[in-house]
Amino acid sequence: VSIVIPPRVTAISPPQIDVINARAAEWRARGADVISLGQALPGFAPPSSVFAAAQAALLRPDTHIYSADAGVIELRQALCRRLAEDFTVTADPETEVIITAGANQAFMLALMTVLEPGDEVLLPAPYFMNHEMAVRAIGAVPIEVPLDKAAGFSLRWIDLEARLTPRTRAVVICSPSNPTGAVFGATALQEIARELLARNIVILSDETYMHFVYGDCQHFSLASVPNWRESVILLGSFSKSFGMTGWRVGYLIASSRTIHEALKIQDAMLICAPVIAQEAVLAAVEQAWHYPQQYLEAFNTRRCYLRDRLDTIPTLHWQPTQGGFFAFVEVAGCADAQQLSLAILDRVHVVTIPGNLFGVNGQGFLRLSYGSVDLSRLEMACDRLLRYFSEWYQVNPK
Ligand SMILES: Cc1ncc(COP(=O)(O)O)c(C=O)c1O
């Protein structure tokens, strides 16, 4: 007798990034100098206030026990102050915020709170693969909404409208986008919010990359639209902004009615986010909220460098986007991005992420993350990609 796992779970594809990382680790163990343009890491360390606060927190007895399910109140207060100042998001720290173990847990919490099995969830594609996995995991149905590459993968109401059915209950919006880096403008988002509110469809707004926008581009939070409480659930993260992916702290913001219900699930799922980590993040939010800005210039330099170099590789095409730290690059003639990604890793030791992992219309693309390589490593990676595409790809296209 063995444990029966339902199709709801077995149908989820295992995380392919782990397969690629394992292969990269094998190459490293054999002495290869592998350059990773793979995982979505910002590459910088947390601000120093985080270390001091975490050390001080270790010596306090109240950090060794659970916090409130909704999280440390001082962190909720500081976060709400910052979001109000920078993004005109007004949320009540007492009743409209839950501190979570990262944006991913916030997303799962939101799904479990508002959806029933069989509900349809629109996923503008290319999408963040964990969103699709989570939707499947709770028995809801992910519906891909292919975004137009010619329009820079921007999100338009007409694209969503075309996929609505009577079973549509929620739409996932991720701006700035992982994997494309597209930033959706305020006008489009306001229209979408209006239309979805009129249809009683929930918006799950993942704003993990809110601090990573370039040039005169501005992040627009969906939790700043009028009546946001009636349809928007904001999912946020401290992982990328403060270089704290391993600390596992994020947040969920919604109406007090939704939060009241979500707290039951949070209590059953997690009780509360790790308290030492919450205290450390509190210091970052209070003392170093604008910390990521000091890295933006370097990120933008890498972004422009990547654009210039990719322009010289005829097989590759990237229409630069304004946010995140990703280039979603089209590869001419590529029918199997997964094979291609592995071939690039094997031949020239550069880690890339196959675009098809982000949905059907990502097939033939590679996602390159420039978050955790400095300019000299990025230059080496580009040299190697140039070599791969001039020496291998034409000879043996995959
Ligand atoms: C769009 C998006 N949402 C959520 C996450 C996960 O963030 P967290 O570490 O806060 O769970 C990521 C990480 O790559 C992401 O790209």
XYZ file of C-alpha atoms and ligand atoms in Angstrom:
414
model
C 0.000 0.000 0.000
C 1.339 3.411 -0.778
C 0.070 6.917 -0.186
C -2.266 7.998 -2.964
C -1.362 11.446 -4.247
C -4.253 13.122 -6.085
C -3.873 14.292 -9.705
C -4.322 17.863 -8.475
C -0.782 17.505 -7.081
C 0.812 14.970 -9.405
C -0.132 17.137 -12.400
C 2.080 19.982 -11.130
C 5.432 20.056 -12.949
C 8.368 19.794 -10.558
C 10.433 22.993 -10.261
C 12.772 22.855 -13.259
C 15.072 25.535 -11.869
C 16.243 22.901 -9.378
C 17.181 20.583 -12.260
C 19.204 23.330 -13.929
C 20.856 24.375 -10.660
C 21.762 20.745 -9.927
C 23.400 20.460 -13.345
C 25.272 23.740 -12.717
C 26.450 22.369 -9.354
C 27.782 19.251 -11.124
C 29.783 21.437 -13.483
C 31.130 23.511 -10.595
C 32.152 20.315 -8.764
C 34.133 19.387 -11.885
C 35.956 22.709 -11.690
C 34.018 24.689 -14.305
C 33.539 28.432 -13.801
C 29.760 28.575 -14.144
C 28.119 32.017 -14.504
C 24.525 32.158 -13.355
C 21.986 34.312 -15.133
C 19.453 31.932 -13.615
C 17.673 32.383 -10.337
C 15.974 35.699 -9.509
C 18.408 36.895 -6.852
C 19.288 40.572 -6.395
C 22.890 39.683 -5.543
C 23.399 42.293 -2.818
C 23.614 41.686 0.944
C 20.982 43.008 3.368
C 21.469 46.506 4.808
C 23.677 46.597 7.922
C 20.726 47.626 10.122
C 19.342 44.119 9.515
C 22.332 42.401 11.127
C 22.328 44.621 14.193
C 18.576 44.215 14.647
C 18.720 40.434 14.229
C 21.513 40.175 16.801
C 19.651 42.361 19.278
C 16.461 40.390 18.662
C 18.212 37.138 19.530
C 18.728 38.376 23.080
C 15.089 39.343 23.665
C 12.797 36.722 25.168
C 9.741 37.855 23.182
C 11.377 36.961 19.865
C 11.579 33.287 20.822
C 7.844 32.898 20.979
C 5.097 33.327 18.366
C 4.102 36.820 17.370
C 0.496 37.664 16.563
C -0.697 35.627 13.560
C -0.756 38.844 11.559
C 2.869 39.551 12.464
C 4.819 41.986 14.637
C 2.646 45.092 14.895
C 5.600 47.517 14.641
C 6.525 45.951 11.302
C 2.960 46.246 10.028
C 2.882 49.889 11.103
C 6.244 50.754 9.561
C 5.325 48.986 6.312
C 2.001 50.799 6.019
C 3.730 54.145 6.603
C 6.255 53.421 3.841
C 3.681 52.161 1.339
C 1.543 55.230 1.974
C 4.492 57.600 1.443
C 5.874 55.978 -1.685
C 2.928 54.331 -3.426
C -0.169 56.026 -1.948
C -1.359 52.710 -0.568
C -3.487 53.309 2.503
C -3.925 50.225 4.665
C -4.678 49.872 8.346
C -1.801 48.025 10.051
C -4.133 46.644 12.729
C -6.696 45.036 10.435
C -5.538 44.997 6.811
C -2.055 43.435 6.853
C -0.595 39.989 7.436
C 3.170 39.501 7.552
C 3.898 36.210 5.782
C 6.822 33.898 5.104
C 7.511 35.577 1.757
C 5.302 36.655 -1.133
C 4.881 33.032 -2.201
C 3.242 32.113 1.088
C 1.156 35.282 0.860
C -0.004 34.166 -2.592
C -0.979 30.702 -1.388
C -2.749 32.241 1.601
C -4.711 34.556 -0.697
C -5.715 31.679 -2.998
C -6.852 29.519 -0.096
C -8.859 32.384 1.326
C -10.776 33.466 -1.773
C -11.025 30.485 -4.139
C -12.942 27.256 -4.427
C -11.732 24.199 -6.356
C -12.705 24.579 -10.015
C -12.552 28.391 -9.982
C -10.685 29.809 -12.958
C -7.712 32.094 -12.390
C -6.383 34.170 -15.278
C -2.608 34.162 -15.530
C -1.224 36.719 -17.974
C 1.608 34.824 -19.632
C 4.543 34.573 -19.480
C 3.727 34.130 -15.779
C 5.768 33.456 -12.643
C 5.729 29.647 -12.489
C 5.059 29.446 -8.746
C 1.763 31.248 -9.352
C 0.649 28.537 -11.733
C 1.814 25.784 -9.370
C -0.051 27.308 -6.421
C -3.281 27.704 -8.401
C -3.132 24.018 -9.358
C -2.209 22.975 -5.820
C -5.473 24.302 -4.394
C -7.545 22.720 -7.169
C -8.307 25.915 -9.035
C -7.788 26.124 -12.793
C -5.041 28.316 -14.283
C -6.045 29.957 -17.575
C -3.162 31.395 -19.556
C -3.687 34.806 -21.083
C -0.945 35.110 -23.690
C 0.493 38.624 -23.772
C 1.689 40.111 -27.034
C 5.472 40.045 -27.388
C 5.280 42.769 -30.034
C 3.712 45.019 -27.385
C 6.549 44.278 -24.957
C 4.371 41.805 -23.014
C 2.299 44.655 -21.619
C -1.071 43.864 -20.050
C -4.230 45.161 -21.716
C -7.821 44.825 -20.619
C -8.843 43.331 -23.971
C -6.453 40.403 -23.429
C -8.080 39.591 -20.104
C -11.601 40.230 -21.341
C -11.180 37.634 -24.078
C -10.543 34.885 -21.509
C -13.301 35.634 -19.027
C -15.880 32.933 -18.387
C -18.623 32.654 -15.767
C -16.128 30.656 -13.698
C -13.419 33.342 -13.647
C -12.862 34.329 -10.031
C -9.414 35.922 -9.973
C -6.691 37.494 -12.102
C -3.016 37.445 -11.192
C -1.133 40.618 -12.046
C 2.618 40.747 -11.580
C 4.145 44.159 -12.228
C 7.074 44.569 -12.595
C 6.874 41.168 -14.188
C 8.893 38.099 -13.542
C 9.916 36.827 -16.129
C 9.626 39.657 -18.664
C 10.513 42.737 -16.600
C 7.509 44.530 -18.119
C 6.049 47.301 -15.967
C 2.336 47.848 -16.467
C 1.314 51.497 -16.604
C -1.094 53.229 -14.238
C -3.711 53.935 -16.927
C -3.954 50.316 -18.067
C -3.998 49.021 -14.505
C -6.701 51.482 -13.443
C -8.896 50.432 -16.351
C -8.332 46.744 -15.577
C -9.111 47.301 -11.890
C -12.351 49.102 -12.791
C -13.503 46.392 -15.176
C -12.674 43.540 -12.808
C -14.315 45.245 -9.860
C -17.482 45.662 -11.917
C -17.443 41.899 -12.525
C -16.614 40.973 -8.943
C -13.323 39.351 -9.936
C -10.442 39.397 -7.445
C -7.071 40.883 -8.400
C -4.068 39.133 -6.895
C -1.376 41.764 -7.341
C 2.164 40.456 -6.861
C 4.373 43.530 -6.446
C 7.545 41.730 -5.359
C 9.674 43.885 -7.697
C 8.121 47.267 -6.775
C 11.536 48.768 -6.062
C 13.109 47.655 -9.338
C 12.073 50.117 -12.047
C 14.403 52.092 -14.310
C 14.602 55.479 -15.951
C 11.478 57.586 -15.472
C 9.321 54.492 -15.132
C 7.258 54.430 -11.912
C 5.757 51.536 -10.030
C 1.989 51.788 -9.738
C 0.418 49.777 -6.929
C -2.997 48.278 -7.561
C -3.720 48.829 -3.870
C -3.779 52.560 -4.606
C -6.863 52.528 -6.847
C -10.123 53.879 -5.352
C -12.170 51.069 -3.784
C -9.114 48.765 -3.834
C -10.455 46.952 -0.770
C -13.352 45.576 -2.785
C -11.237 43.627 -5.246
C -7.465 43.866 -4.706
C -5.193 41.661 -2.632
C -1.627 42.982 -2.593
C 1.214 40.497 -2.209
C 4.597 41.932 -1.344
C 8.062 40.776 -0.433
C 11.164 41.949 1.386
C 13.230 39.264 -0.355
C 14.448 41.184 -3.367
C 14.351 44.753 -2.035
C 16.635 44.031 0.914
C 18.636 41.072 -0.424
C 16.852 38.806 2.079
C 15.486 35.911 0.024
C 16.569 33.410 2.662
C 14.915 35.231 5.583
C 11.425 34.467 4.256
C 9.396 37.566 5.022
C 6.695 39.148 2.877
C 3.170 40.440 3.323
C -0.450 40.351 2.258
C -2.645 43.447 2.273
C -6.411 43.252 1.816
C -9.686 44.508 3.267
C -10.229 43.792 6.962
C -13.003 41.354 5.987
C -10.617 39.337 3.813
C -7.853 39.540 6.406
C -10.223 38.305 9.113
C -10.822 35.158 7.043
C -7.203 34.801 5.888
C -5.972 34.833 9.489
C -7.742 31.501 10.081
C -5.770 29.962 7.225
C -2.572 31.679 8.359
C -3.008 30.250 11.856
C -3.496 26.753 10.474
C -0.665 27.062 7.940
C 2.112 28.931 9.695
C 0.861 30.662 12.873
C 3.222 33.531 12.121
C 6.272 34.420 10.065
C 9.616 33.776 11.854
C 9.850 36.445 14.546
C 13.618 37.058 14.434
C 13.303 37.599 10.686
C 10.358 39.978 11.193
C 12.441 42.021 13.672
C 15.322 42.168 11.199
C 13.005 43.307 8.407
C 11.488 45.927 10.719
C 14.933 47.558 10.986
C 15.271 47.544 7.202
C 11.836 49.075 6.657
C 12.413 51.763 9.298
C 16.043 52.596 8.603
C 16.785 51.464 5.053
C 13.540 51.515 3.066
C 15.276 53.177 0.130
C 18.267 50.836 0.307
C 17.522 49.147 -3.067
C 17.738 52.522 -4.829
C 21.500 52.609 -4.371
C 21.769 49.527 -6.567
C 19.438 50.670 -9.311
C 22.075 52.541 -11.246
C 24.313 49.465 -11.364
C 21.327 47.317 -12.365
C 20.409 49.769 -15.083
C 23.983 49.795 -16.380
C 23.874 45.995 -16.616
C 20.505 46.168 -18.328
C 21.795 48.572 -20.976
C 24.991 46.583 -21.394
C 22.995 43.402 -21.917
C 20.789 45.149 -24.481
C 23.851 46.315 -26.456
C 25.511 42.926 -26.377
C 22.373 40.946 -27.249
C 21.904 43.291 -30.206
C 25.149 41.931 -31.663
C 23.995 38.291 -31.541
C 21.739 37.875 -34.577
C 19.917 34.816 -33.202
C 18.779 36.660 -30.100
C 16.145 39.341 -29.804
C 15.257 41.335 -26.706
C 13.015 44.335 -26.592
C 14.220 45.876 -23.293
C 11.701 46.226 -20.485
C 11.727 48.731 -17.642
C 11.622 46.684 -14.453
C 12.734 43.689 -12.416
C 16.156 42.377 -13.353
C 15.298 40.129 -16.265
C 15.739 39.979 -19.992
C 13.224 37.690 -21.673
C 15.072 36.901 -24.856
C 13.642 35.335 -27.998
C 15.868 32.788 -29.734
C 15.308 32.500 -33.470
C 14.542 28.942 -34.550
C 14.344 27.555 -31.034
C 11.611 24.956 -30.556
C 12.807 23.602 -27.207
C 14.065 26.199 -24.749
C 14.708 23.560 -22.102
C 17.123 21.632 -24.304
C 18.723 24.874 -25.382
C 19.243 26.051 -21.795
C 20.931 22.758 -20.877
C 23.051 22.824 -24.025
C 24.243 26.361 -23.202
C 25.089 25.261 -19.672
C 26.996 22.219 -20.910
C 28.880 23.995 -23.683
C 29.711 27.406 -22.236
C 28.698 27.139 -18.565
C 26.107 29.891 -18.429
C 22.899 29.270 -16.476
C 19.728 30.548 -18.167
C 16.080 29.728 -17.496
C 14.001 28.184 -20.314
C 11.117 30.476 -21.245
C 8.605 27.653 -21.601
C 8.660 27.250 -17.813
C 6.694 30.512 -17.718
C 3.890 29.315 -19.981
C 3.268 28.151 -23.520
C 4.036 31.488 -25.154
C 7.456 31.515 -23.450
C 8.588 28.615 -25.630
C 11.582 29.669 -27.713
C 12.670 32.252 -25.113
C 15.324 32.299 -22.403
C 15.125 34.353 -19.232
C 18.421 35.968 -18.302
C 18.627 37.486 -14.816
C 21.188 40.265 -14.385
C 20.516 40.680 -10.661
C 23.448 38.780 -9.239
C 26.285 39.200 -11.754
C 28.535 42.235 -11.732
C 29.371 43.916 -15.016
C 32.586 41.961 -15.586
C 30.831 38.612 -15.063
C 27.986 39.772 -17.283
C 30.540 40.647 -19.947
C 32.009 37.135 -19.688
C 28.528 35.620 -19.862
C 27.769 37.630 -23.011
C 31.079 36.545 -24.581
C 30.134 32.952 -23.897
C 26.607 33.355 -25.278
C 28.061 34.928 -28.404
C 30.403 31.957 -28.715
C 27.617 29.464 -28.151
C 25.353 31.037 -30.733
C 28.079 31.493 -33.342
C 29.877 28.179 -32.842
C 27.236 25.730 -31.683
C 23.764 26.916 -32.386
C 24.005 27.112 -36.153
C 25.931 23.863 -36.413
C 23.557 22.004 -34.188
C 20.375 24.006 -33.667
C 18.299 22.807 -30.740
C 7.010 37.470 -8.942
C 7.523 36.792 -7.730
N 6.705 36.620 -6.694
C 7.128 36.017 -5.576
C 8.420 35.542 -5.462
C 8.820 34.873 -4.205
O 9.162 35.851 -3.251
P 9.356 35.517 -1.743
O 10.817 35.228 -1.532
O 8.941 36.761 -1.028
O 8.496 34.350 -1.401
C 9.311 35.690 -6.519
C 10.684 35.156 -6.443
O 11.358 34.971 -7.411
C 8.843 36.329 -7.683
O 9.641 36.489 -8.739
